[in-house]
């Protein structure tokens, strides 16, 4: 599948980009000794690990349906996003530990200009790649890729806050700002990790398509059900890129199986054309099963 190979390439390059960014951030910390920059670098460790998990999850999610997974492997990406959220929270707790230790032993920041410049370069690279991942992930309806992009964007916001805070600390001489910034960074990371976990768990719970999506599905069914009497009991659920759509279609009692089958085919083709990844199940019923006059 062209889309599958495209997503896999993106997830693979995310690992490469993550390693480069990680190297730059640790270089900035090594040059300065700033615990705030260390917290930023520690978050990048999570980025790299999460990117490896995302790469694997996307590969699994594109595996064809088999005897043990007749509906496919779409939900594998949600597991990736859940794990990424857990790793983010873990990284935040480690950052808080380092910040508390730094409060107990304040020290001056060395080579601040060079260190901040390197960290800024890493933030720019992260921001550009995060934008690409979120854009491509939304286009392909890939929750793992979108989650990875959001995580990287959180890292960008973190880096901006760290740089701004350290500039303030250097200009005022308030060394305690360095570990304080690290704690603020950690709290922000925990918040975003929690949001990511909540969103991914909703996906694992077979959440319904949003109201706008349901309205579009109803419009497509109505526009392509000529010959049928009505449809009812529409149910939907999302699983990664797939949207499962199920409803009852009422046809005249005297209609042949072939004609009702043709109507179903027409509806299925229209849904597949407009809603990529749709999986449609239609229950055909005779006229006396109609629910509307």
PDB file of C-alpha atoms in Angstrom:
ATOM      1  CA  UNK A   1       0.000   0.000   0.000  1.00  0.00           C
ATOM      2  CA  UNK A   2       1.465   3.413  -1.005  1.00  0.00           C
ATOM      3  CA  UNK A   3      -0.011   5.089   2.098  1.00  0.00           C
ATOM      4  CA  UNK A   4       1.412   2.414   4.385  1.00  0.00           C
ATOM      5  CA  UNK A   5       4.930   2.762   2.971  1.00  0.00           C
ATOM      6  CA  UNK A   6       4.684   6.571   3.202  1.00  0.00           C
ATOM      7  CA  UNK A   7       3.700   6.429   6.887  1.00  0.00           C
ATOM      8  CA  UNK A   8       6.432   3.906   7.634  1.00  0.00           C
ATOM      9  CA  UNK A   9       9.037   6.136   5.990  1.00  0.00           C
ATOM     10  CA  UNK A  10       7.854   9.109   8.039  1.00  0.00           C
ATOM     11  CA  UNK A  11       7.977   7.111  11.275  1.00  0.00           C
ATOM     12  CA  UNK A  12      11.456   5.809  10.390  1.00  0.00           C
ATOM     13  CA  UNK A  13      12.795   9.303   9.709  1.00  0.00           C
ATOM     14  CA  UNK A  14      11.238  10.473  12.974  1.00  0.00           C
ATOM     15  CA  UNK A  15      13.676   8.143  14.760  1.00  0.00           C
ATOM     16  CA  UNK A  16      16.634   9.633  12.859  1.00  0.00           C
ATOM     17  CA  UNK A  17      15.497  13.209  13.513  1.00  0.00           C
ATOM     18  CA  UNK A  18      14.904  12.366  17.185  1.00  0.00           C
ATOM     19  CA  UNK A  19      18.429  11.018  17.640  1.00  0.00           C
ATOM     20  CA  UNK A  20      19.939  14.144  16.059  1.00  0.00           C
ATOM     21  CA  UNK A  21      17.818  16.457  18.239  1.00  0.00           C
ATOM     22  CA  UNK A  22      18.714  14.403  21.313  1.00  0.00           C
ATOM     23  CA  UNK A  23      22.421  14.794  20.532  1.00  0.00           C
ATOM     24  CA  UNK A  24      22.077  18.567  20.147  1.00  0.00           C
ATOM     25  CA  UNK A  25      20.188  18.953  23.429  1.00  0.00           C
ATOM     26  CA  UNK A  26      22.632  16.860  25.421  1.00  0.00           C
ATOM     27  CA  UNK A  27      25.461  18.892  23.908  1.00  0.00           C
ATOM     28  CA  UNK A  28      23.717  22.079  25.107  1.00  0.00           C
ATOM     29  CA  UNK A  29      23.341  20.621  28.613  1.00  0.00           C
ATOM     30  CA  UNK A  30      26.961  19.381  28.697  1.00  0.00           C
ATOM     31  CA  UNK A  31      28.218  22.838  27.747  1.00  0.00           C
ATOM     32  CA  UNK A  32      26.090  24.725  30.290  1.00  0.00           C
ATOM     33  CA  UNK A  33      25.344  22.352  33.165  1.00  0.00           C
ATOM     34  CA  UNK A  34      21.782  23.751  33.235  1.00  0.00           C
ATOM     35  CA  UNK A  35      19.217  21.439  34.837  1.00  0.00           C
ATOM     36  CA  UNK A  36      16.516  23.097  32.723  1.00  0.00           C
ATOM     37  CA  UNK A  37      18.377  22.110  29.559  1.00  0.00           C
ATOM     38  CA  UNK A  38      18.875  18.633  31.037  1.00  0.00           C
ATOM     39  CA  UNK A  39      15.097  18.353  31.502  1.00  0.00           C
ATOM     40  CA  UNK A  40      14.615  19.315  27.858  1.00  0.00           C
ATOM     41  CA  UNK A  41      17.145  16.670  26.794  1.00  0.00           C
ATOM     42  CA  UNK A  42      15.526  13.989  28.948  1.00  0.00           C
ATOM     43  CA  UNK A  43      12.212  14.601  27.204  1.00  0.00           C
ATOM     44  CA  UNK A  44      13.982  13.963  23.898  1.00  0.00           C
ATOM     45  CA  UNK A  45      15.026  10.524  25.158  1.00  0.00           C
ATOM     46  CA  UNK A  46      11.326   9.748  25.463  1.00  0.00           C
ATOM     47  CA  UNK A  47      10.824  11.131  21.947  1.00  0.00           C
ATOM     48  CA  UNK A  48      13.290   8.652  20.484  1.00  0.00           C
ATOM     49  CA  UNK A  49      11.861   5.664  22.370  1.00  0.00           C
ATOM     50  CA  UNK A  50       8.314   6.690  21.443  1.00  0.00           C
ATOM     51  CA  UNK A  51       9.304   7.083  17.789  1.00  0.00           C
ATOM     52  CA  UNK A  52      10.637   3.526  17.697  1.00  0.00           C
ATOM     53  CA  UNK A  53       7.359   2.282  19.200  1.00  0.00           C
ATOM     54  CA  UNK A  54       5.370   4.345  16.691  1.00  0.00           C
ATOM     55  CA  UNK A  55       7.361   2.945  13.768  1.00  0.00           C
ATOM     56  CA  UNK A  56       6.612  -0.604  14.914  1.00  0.00           C
ATOM     57  CA  UNK A  57       2.940   0.133  15.664  1.00  0.00           C
ATOM     58  CA  UNK A  58       2.370   1.587  12.194  1.00  0.00           C
ATOM     59  CA  UNK A  59       3.898  -1.521  10.628  1.00  0.00           C
ATOM     60  CA  UNK A  60       1.593  -3.752  12.684  1.00  0.00           C
ATOM     61  CA  UNK A  61      -1.496  -1.627  12.006  1.00  0.00           C
ATOM     62  CA  UNK A  62      -1.046  -2.047   8.239  1.00  0.00           C
ATOM     63  CA  UNK A  63      -0.834  -5.823   8.404  1.00  0.00           C
ATOM     64  CA  UNK A  64      -3.751  -7.438   6.544  1.00  0.00           C
ATOM     65  CA  UNK A  65      -6.586  -9.117   8.430  1.00  0.00           C
ATOM     66  CA  UNK A  66      -5.930 -12.726   9.370  1.00  0.00           C
ATOM     67  CA  UNK A  67      -7.700 -15.625  11.068  1.00  0.00           C
ATOM     68  CA  UNK A  68      -7.004 -14.287  14.566  1.00  0.00           C
ATOM     69  CA  UNK A  69      -7.671 -10.640  13.643  1.00  0.00           C
ATOM     70  CA  UNK A  70     -10.482 -10.729  11.058  1.00  0.00           C
ATOM     71  CA  UNK A  71     -11.165  -6.983  11.458  1.00  0.00           C
ATOM     72  CA  UNK A  72      -7.528  -6.019  10.944  1.00  0.00           C
ATOM     73  CA  UNK A  73      -4.837  -4.576  13.235  1.00  0.00           C
ATOM     74  CA  UNK A  74      -5.883  -0.909  13.176  1.00  0.00           C
ATOM     75  CA  UNK A  75      -5.886  -0.458  16.959  1.00  0.00           C
ATOM     76  CA  UNK A  76      -2.160  -1.164  17.234  1.00  0.00           C
ATOM     77  CA  UNK A  77      -1.552   2.564  16.792  1.00  0.00           C
ATOM     78  CA  UNK A  78      -3.628   3.388  19.870  1.00  0.00           C
ATOM     79  CA  UNK A  79      -1.413   1.144  21.997  1.00  0.00           C
ATOM     80  CA  UNK A  80       1.567   3.101  20.700  1.00  0.00           C
ATOM     81  CA  UNK A  81      -0.047   6.403  21.682  1.00  0.00           C
ATOM     82  CA  UNK A  82      -0.926   5.061  25.159  1.00  0.00           C
ATOM     83  CA  UNK A  83       2.656   3.919  25.732  1.00  0.00           C
ATOM     84  CA  UNK A  84       3.940   7.276  24.537  1.00  0.00           C
ATOM     85  CA  UNK A  85       1.721   9.035  27.077  1.00  0.00           C
ATOM     86  CA  UNK A  86       3.032   6.816  29.879  1.00  0.00           C
ATOM     87  CA  UNK A  87       6.637   7.497  28.845  1.00  0.00           C
ATOM     88  CA  UNK A  88       5.997  11.243  28.822  1.00  0.00           C
ATOM     89  CA  UNK A  89       4.691  11.167  32.397  1.00  0.00           C
ATOM     90  CA  UNK A  90       7.665   9.028  33.484  1.00  0.00           C
ATOM     91  CA  UNK A  91      10.095  11.510  31.921  1.00  0.00           C
ATOM     92  CA  UNK A  92       8.374  14.354  33.765  1.00  0.00           C
ATOM     93  CA  UNK A  93       8.815  12.600  37.123  1.00  0.00           C
ATOM     94  CA  UNK A  94      12.540  12.116  36.413  1.00  0.00           C
ATOM     95  CA  UNK A  95      12.841  15.802  35.518  1.00  0.00           C
ATOM     96  CA  UNK A  96      11.217  16.815  38.828  1.00  0.00           C
ATOM     97  CA  UNK A  97      13.738  14.649  40.685  1.00  0.00           C
ATOM     98  CA  UNK A  98      16.677  16.344  38.929  1.00  0.00           C
ATOM     99  CA  UNK A  99      15.187  19.781  39.595  1.00  0.00           C
ATOM    100  CA  UNK A 100      14.768  19.129  43.323  1.00  0.00           C
ATOM    101  CA  UNK A 101      18.380  17.984  43.542  1.00  0.00           C
ATOM    102  CA  UNK A 102      19.469  21.130  41.671  1.00  0.00           C
ATOM    103  CA  UNK A 103      17.614  23.342  44.184  1.00  0.00           C
ATOM    104  CA  UNK A 104      19.788  21.831  46.904  1.00  0.00           C
ATOM    105  CA  UNK A 105      22.991  22.611  44.991  1.00  0.00           C
ATOM    106  CA  UNK A 106      22.689  25.775  42.882  1.00  0.00           C
ATOM    107  CA  UNK A 107      25.523  26.534  40.460  1.00  0.00           C
ATOM    108  CA  UNK A 108      26.276  29.029  37.714  1.00  0.00           C
ATOM    109  CA  UNK A 109      25.417  28.286  34.079  1.00  0.00           C
ATOM    110  CA  UNK A 110      28.497  27.977  31.852  1.00  0.00           C
ATOM    111  CA  UNK A 111      28.786  28.923  28.144  1.00  0.00           C
ATOM    112  CA  UNK A 112      25.160  30.099  28.107  1.00  0.00           C
ATOM    113  CA  UNK A 113      25.092  31.731  24.672  1.00  0.00           C
ATOM    114  CA  UNK A 114      26.419  28.713  22.787  1.00  0.00           C
ATOM    115  CA  UNK A 115      24.265  26.298  24.786  1.00  0.00           C
ATOM    116  CA  UNK A 116      21.075  28.269  24.213  1.00  0.00           C
ATOM    117  CA  UNK A 117      21.874  28.679  20.508  1.00  0.00           C
ATOM    118  CA  UNK A 118      22.267  24.900  20.101  1.00  0.00           C
ATOM    119  CA  UNK A 119      19.046  24.270  21.990  1.00  0.00           C
ATOM    120  CA  UNK A 120      17.231  26.800  19.802  1.00  0.00           C
ATOM    121  CA  UNK A 121      18.487  25.019  16.685  1.00  0.00           C
ATOM    122  CA  UNK A 122      17.128  21.731  18.062  1.00  0.00           C
ATOM    123  CA  UNK A 123      13.761  23.377  18.793  1.00  0.00           C
ATOM    124  CA  UNK A 124      13.466  24.694  15.230  1.00  0.00           C
ATOM    125  CA  UNK A 125      14.200  21.244  13.796  1.00  0.00           C
ATOM    126  CA  UNK A 126      11.673  19.665  16.151  1.00  0.00           C
ATOM    127  CA  UNK A 127       9.011  22.204  15.216  1.00  0.00           C
ATOM    128  CA  UNK A 128       9.373  21.667  11.480  1.00  0.00           C
ATOM    129  CA  UNK A 129       9.231  17.881  11.821  1.00  0.00           C
ATOM    130  CA  UNK A 130       6.295  18.010  14.264  1.00  0.00           C
ATOM    131  CA  UNK A 131       4.282  20.052  11.751  1.00  0.00           C
ATOM    132  CA  UNK A 132       4.992  17.487   9.022  1.00  0.00           C
ATOM    133  CA  UNK A 133       3.990  14.552  11.238  1.00  0.00           C
ATOM    134  CA  UNK A 134       0.718  16.133  12.388  1.00  0.00           C
ATOM    135  CA  UNK A 135      -0.240  17.162   8.855  1.00  0.00           C
ATOM    136  CA  UNK A 136       0.518  13.776   7.306  1.00  0.00           C
ATOM    137  CA  UNK A 137      -0.930  11.883  10.285  1.00  0.00           C
ATOM    138  CA  UNK A 138      -4.277  13.699  10.007  1.00  0.00           C
ATOM    139  CA  UNK A 139      -4.399  13.148   6.252  1.00  0.00           C
ATOM    140  CA  UNK A 140      -3.805   9.407   6.718  1.00  0.00           C
ATOM    141  CA  UNK A 141      -5.948   9.143   9.904  1.00  0.00           C
ATOM    142  CA  UNK A 142      -2.972   7.738  11.809  1.00  0.00           C
ATOM    143  CA  UNK A 143      -3.386   8.281  15.598  1.00  0.00           C
ATOM    144  CA  UNK A 144       0.175   7.102  16.294  1.00  0.00           C
ATOM    145  CA  UNK A 145       1.726   9.598  13.871  1.00  0.00           C
ATOM    146  CA  UNK A 146      -0.482  12.447  15.113  1.00  0.00           C
ATOM    147  CA  UNK A 147       0.414  11.572  18.731  1.00  0.00           C
ATOM    148  CA  UNK A 148       4.103  11.562  17.838  1.00  0.00           C
ATOM    149  CA  UNK A 149       3.752  14.960  16.153  1.00  0.00           C
ATOM    150  CA  UNK A 150       1.904  16.416  19.143  1.00  0.00           C
ATOM    151  CA  UNK A 151       4.559  15.054  21.467  1.00  0.00           C
ATOM    152  CA  UNK A 152       7.291  16.714  19.428  1.00  0.00           C
ATOM    153  CA  UNK A 153       5.327  19.969  19.410  1.00  0.00           C
ATOM    154  CA  UNK A 154       5.078  19.764  23.207  1.00  0.00           C
ATOM    155  CA  UNK A 155       8.858  19.420  23.189  1.00  0.00           C
ATOM    156  CA  UNK A 156       9.121  22.581  21.066  1.00  0.00           C
ATOM    157  CA  UNK A 157       6.969  24.540  23.525  1.00  0.00           C
ATOM    158  CA  UNK A 158       9.109  23.169  26.339  1.00  0.00           C
ATOM    159  CA  UNK A 159      12.300  24.308  24.611  1.00  0.00           C
ATOM    160  CA  UNK A 160      10.930  27.809  24.036  1.00  0.00           C
ATOM    161  CA  UNK A 161       9.984  28.077  27.706  1.00  0.00           C
ATOM    162  CA  UNK A 162      13.368  26.783  28.820  1.00  0.00           C
ATOM    163  CA  UNK A 163      15.276  29.220  26.613  1.00  0.00           C
ATOM    164  CA  UNK A 164      13.139  32.186  27.698  1.00  0.00           C
ATOM    165  CA  UNK A 165      13.474  31.237  31.355  1.00  0.00           C
ATOM    166  CA  UNK A 166      17.231  30.789  31.183  1.00  0.00           C
ATOM    167  CA  UNK A 167      17.633  34.173  29.474  1.00  0.00           C
ATOM    168  CA  UNK A 168      15.731  35.671  32.413  1.00  0.00           C
ATOM    169  CA  UNK A 169      17.858  33.745  34.926  1.00  0.00           C
ATOM    170  CA  UNK A 170      21.093  34.918  33.274  1.00  0.00           C
ATOM    171  CA  UNK A 171      19.970  38.537  33.089  1.00  0.00           C
ATOM    172  CA  UNK A 172      18.882  38.679  36.762  1.00  0.00           C
ATOM    173  CA  UNK A 173      21.427  36.310  38.303  1.00  0.00           C
ATOM    174  CA  UNK A 174      18.643  34.318  39.966  1.00  0.00           C
ATOM    175  CA  UNK A 175      20.133  30.832  39.739  1.00  0.00           C
ATOM    176  CA  UNK A 176      17.074  29.245  41.388  1.00  0.00           C
ATOM    177  CA  UNK A 177      15.133  30.003  38.194  1.00  0.00           C
ATOM    178  CA  UNK A 178      17.004  27.178  36.452  1.00  0.00           C
ATOM    179  CA  UNK A 179      15.528  24.302  38.517  1.00  0.00           C
ATOM    180  CA  UNK A 180      12.185  26.128  38.806  1.00  0.00           C
ATOM    181  CA  UNK A 181      11.895  26.205  35.028  1.00  0.00           C
ATOM    182  CA  UNK A 182      12.644  22.476  34.964  1.00  0.00           C
ATOM    183  CA  UNK A 183       9.729  21.815  37.340  1.00  0.00           C
ATOM    184  CA  UNK A 184       7.384  23.976  35.258  1.00  0.00           C
ATOM    185  CA  UNK A 185       8.485  22.013  32.200  1.00  0.00           C
ATOM    186  CA  UNK A 186       7.732  18.744  34.001  1.00  0.00           C
ATOM    187  CA  UNK A 187       4.222  19.853  35.005  1.00  0.00           C
ATOM    188  CA  UNK A 188       3.503  20.902  31.412  1.00  0.00           C
ATOM    189  CA  UNK A 189       4.744  17.527  30.146  1.00  0.00           C
ATOM    190  CA  UNK A 190       2.524  15.660  32.623  1.00  0.00           C
ATOM    191  CA  UNK A 191      -0.510  17.629  31.413  1.00  0.00           C
ATOM    192  CA  UNK A 192       0.140  16.843  27.753  1.00  0.00           C
ATOM    193  CA  UNK A 193       0.897  13.210  28.575  1.00  0.00           C
ATOM    194  CA  UNK A 194      -2.436  12.914  30.371  1.00  0.00           C
ATOM    195  CA  UNK A 195      -4.278  14.410  27.383  1.00  0.00           C
ATOM    196  CA  UNK A 196      -2.565  11.957  25.062  1.00  0.00           C
ATOM    197  CA  UNK A 197      -3.466   9.014  27.303  1.00  0.00           C
ATOM    198  CA  UNK A 198      -7.114  10.086  27.522  1.00  0.00           C
ATOM    199  CA  UNK A 199      -7.432  10.476  23.755  1.00  0.00           C
ATOM    200  CA  UNK A 200      -5.828   7.102  23.044  1.00  0.00           C
ATOM    201  CA  UNK A 201      -7.919   5.246  25.621  1.00  0.00           C
ATOM    202  CA  UNK A 202     -11.051   6.672  23.984  1.00  0.00           C
ATOM    203  CA  UNK A 203      -9.885   5.099  20.716  1.00  0.00           C
ATOM    204  CA  UNK A 204      -9.427   1.728  22.411  1.00  0.00           C
ATOM    205  CA  UNK A 205     -12.972   2.027  23.788  1.00  0.00           C
ATOM    206  CA  UNK A 206     -14.513   2.085  20.269  1.00  0.00           C
ATOM    207  CA  UNK A 207     -15.578   5.729  20.369  1.00  0.00           C
ATOM    208  CA  UNK A 208     -18.252   6.725  17.821  1.00  0.00           C
ATOM    209  CA  UNK A 209     -17.550   8.944  14.821  1.00  0.00           C
ATOM    210  CA  UNK A 210     -17.982  12.649  15.678  1.00  0.00           C
ATOM    211  CA  UNK A 211     -21.385  14.321  14.987  1.00  0.00           C
ATOM    212  CA  UNK A 212     -20.155  15.994  11.791  1.00  0.00           C
ATOM    213  CA  UNK A 213     -18.940  12.627  10.494  1.00  0.00           C
ATOM    214  CA  UNK A 214     -22.236  10.936  11.348  1.00  0.00           C
ATOM    215  CA  UNK A 215     -24.169  13.677   9.530  1.00  0.00           C
ATOM    216  CA  UNK A 216     -21.989  13.113   6.448  1.00  0.00           C
ATOM    217  CA  UNK A 217     -22.555   9.343   6.617  1.00  0.00           C
ATOM    218  CA  UNK A 218     -26.334   9.844   6.855  1.00  0.00           C
ATOM    219  CA  UNK A 219     -26.238  12.221   3.873  1.00  0.00           C
ATOM    220  CA  UNK A 220     -24.321   9.708   1.737  1.00  0.00           C
ATOM    221  CA  UNK A 221     -26.673   6.851   2.642  1.00  0.00           C
ATOM    222  CA  UNK A 222     -29.767   8.949   1.856  1.00  0.00           C
ATOM    223  CA  UNK A 223     -28.339  10.119  -1.467  1.00  0.00           C
ATOM    224  CA  UNK A 224     -27.500   6.579  -2.628  1.00  0.00           C
ATOM    225  CA  UNK A 225     -30.375   4.482  -1.279  1.00  0.00           C
ATOM    226  CA  UNK A 226     -32.871   5.021  -4.104  1.00  0.00           C
ATOM    227  CA  UNK A 227     -35.278   2.071  -4.183  1.00  0.00           C
ATOM    228  CA  UNK A 228     -35.076   1.460  -0.427  1.00  0.00           C
ATOM    229  CA  UNK A 229     -37.719   2.657   2.017  1.00  0.00           C
ATOM    230  CA  UNK A 230     -35.538   3.874   4.879  1.00  0.00           C
ATOM    231  CA  UNK A 231     -32.482   3.183   6.990  1.00  0.00           C
ATOM    232  CA  UNK A 232     -32.207   3.169  10.774  1.00  0.00           C
ATOM    233  CA  UNK A 233     -30.113   2.036  13.765  1.00  0.00           C
ATOM    234  CA  UNK A 234     -26.935   3.628  12.417  1.00  0.00           C
ATOM    235  CA  UNK A 235     -23.918   2.729  14.560  1.00  0.00           C
ATOM    236  CA  UNK A 236     -20.316   3.797  14.060  1.00  0.00           C
ATOM    237  CA  UNK A 237     -16.943   3.285  15.706  1.00  0.00           C
ATOM    238  CA  UNK A 238     -13.401   4.337  14.965  1.00  0.00           C
ATOM    239  CA  UNK A 239     -10.296   2.162  15.120  1.00  0.00           C
ATOM    240  CA  UNK A 240      -7.206   3.969  13.882  1.00  0.00           C
ATOM    241  CA  UNK A 241      -7.617   4.687  10.182  1.00  0.00           C
ATOM    242  CA  UNK A 242     -10.755   2.502   9.931  1.00  0.00           C
ATOM    243  CA  UNK A 243     -14.329   3.690  10.435  1.00  0.00           C
ATOM    244  CA  UNK A 244     -16.812   0.897  11.008  1.00  0.00           C
ATOM    245  CA  UNK A 245     -20.343   1.751   9.854  1.00  0.00           C
ATOM    246  CA  UNK A 246     -23.362  -0.449  10.483  1.00  0.00           C
ATOM    247  CA  UNK A 247     -27.070   0.170   9.845  1.00  0.00           C
ATOM    248  CA  UNK A 248     -30.361  -1.467   8.842  1.00  0.00           C
ATOM    249  CA  UNK A 249     -31.745  -0.844   5.354  1.00  0.00           C
ATOM    250  CA  UNK A 250     -35.487  -1.416   4.829  1.00  0.00           C
ATOM    251  CA  UNK A 251     -36.585  -2.386   1.297  1.00  0.00           C
ATOM    252  CA  UNK A 252     -39.975  -3.316  -0.219  1.00  0.00           C
ATOM    253  CA  UNK A 253     -40.935  -6.866   0.733  1.00  0.00           C
ATOM    254  CA  UNK A 254     -41.308  -7.883  -2.916  1.00  0.00           C
ATOM    255  CA  UNK A 255     -37.827  -6.650  -3.897  1.00  0.00           C
ATOM    256  CA  UNK A 256     -35.464  -9.372  -5.091  1.00  0.00           C
ATOM    257  CA  UNK A 257     -32.214 -10.172  -3.306  1.00  0.00           C
ATOM    258  CA  UNK A 258     -30.283  -9.046  -6.378  1.00  0.00           C
ATOM    259  CA  UNK A 259     -31.891  -5.581  -6.435  1.00  0.00           C
ATOM    260  CA  UNK A 260     -31.404  -5.027  -2.711  1.00  0.00           C
ATOM    261  CA  UNK A 261     -27.805  -6.178  -3.069  1.00  0.00           C
ATOM    262  CA  UNK A 262     -27.246  -3.618  -5.837  1.00  0.00           C
ATOM    263  CA  UNK A 263     -28.515  -0.851  -3.555  1.00  0.00           C
ATOM    264  CA  UNK A 264     -26.141  -1.988  -0.810  1.00  0.00           C
ATOM    265  CA  UNK A 265     -23.221  -2.027  -3.241  1.00  0.00           C
ATOM    266  CA  UNK A 266     -24.062   1.510  -4.364  1.00  0.00           C
ATOM    267  CA  UNK A 267     -24.122   2.777  -0.784  1.00  0.00           C
ATOM    268  CA  UNK A 268     -20.904   0.969   0.142  1.00  0.00           C
ATOM    269  CA  UNK A 269     -19.043   2.351  -2.868  1.00  0.00           C
ATOM    270  CA  UNK A 270     -20.237   5.904  -2.122  1.00  0.00           C
ATOM    271  CA  UNK A 271     -19.141   5.645   1.512  1.00  0.00           C
ATOM    272  CA  UNK A 272     -15.746   4.186   0.566  1.00  0.00           C
ATOM    273  CA  UNK A 273     -15.187   7.006  -1.950  1.00  0.00           C
ATOM    274  CA  UNK A 274     -16.043   9.808   0.485  1.00  0.00           C
ATOM    275  CA  UNK A 275     -14.867   8.285   3.772  1.00  0.00           C
ATOM    276  CA  UNK A 276     -11.494   6.529   3.321  1.00  0.00           C
ATOM    277  CA  UNK A 277     -11.057   3.480   5.526  1.00  0.00           C
ATOM    278  CA  UNK A 278     -14.788   2.859   5.916  1.00  0.00           C
ATOM    279  CA  UNK A 279     -15.912  -0.704   6.707  1.00  0.00           C
ATOM    280  CA  UNK A 280     -19.647  -1.051   6.049  1.00  0.00           C
ATOM    281  CA  UNK A 281     -22.122  -3.684   7.261  1.00  0.00           C
ATOM    282  CA  UNK A 282     -25.735  -3.374   6.041  1.00  0.00           C
ATOM    283  CA  UNK A 283     -28.619  -5.455   7.419  1.00  0.00           C
ATOM    284  CA  UNK A 284     -31.371  -5.634   4.795  1.00  0.00           C
ATOM    285  CA  UNK A 285     -34.909  -5.864   6.206  1.00  0.00           C
ATOM    286  CA  UNK A 286     -38.448  -6.194   4.699  1.00  0.00           C
ATOM    287  CA  UNK A 287     -40.981  -3.369   4.704  1.00  0.00           C
ATOM    288  CA  UNK A 288     -42.756  -4.344   7.944  1.00  0.00           C
ATOM    289  CA  UNK A 289     -39.525  -3.661   9.854  1.00  0.00           C
ATOM    290  CA  UNK A 290     -39.713   0.055   9.010  1.00  0.00           C
ATOM    291  CA  UNK A 291     -39.592   2.350  12.035  1.00  0.00           C
ATOM    292  CA  UNK A 292     -40.859   5.507  10.342  1.00  0.00           C
ATOM    293  CA  UNK A 293     -44.197   6.087   8.684  1.00  0.00           C
TER     294      UNK A 293
END
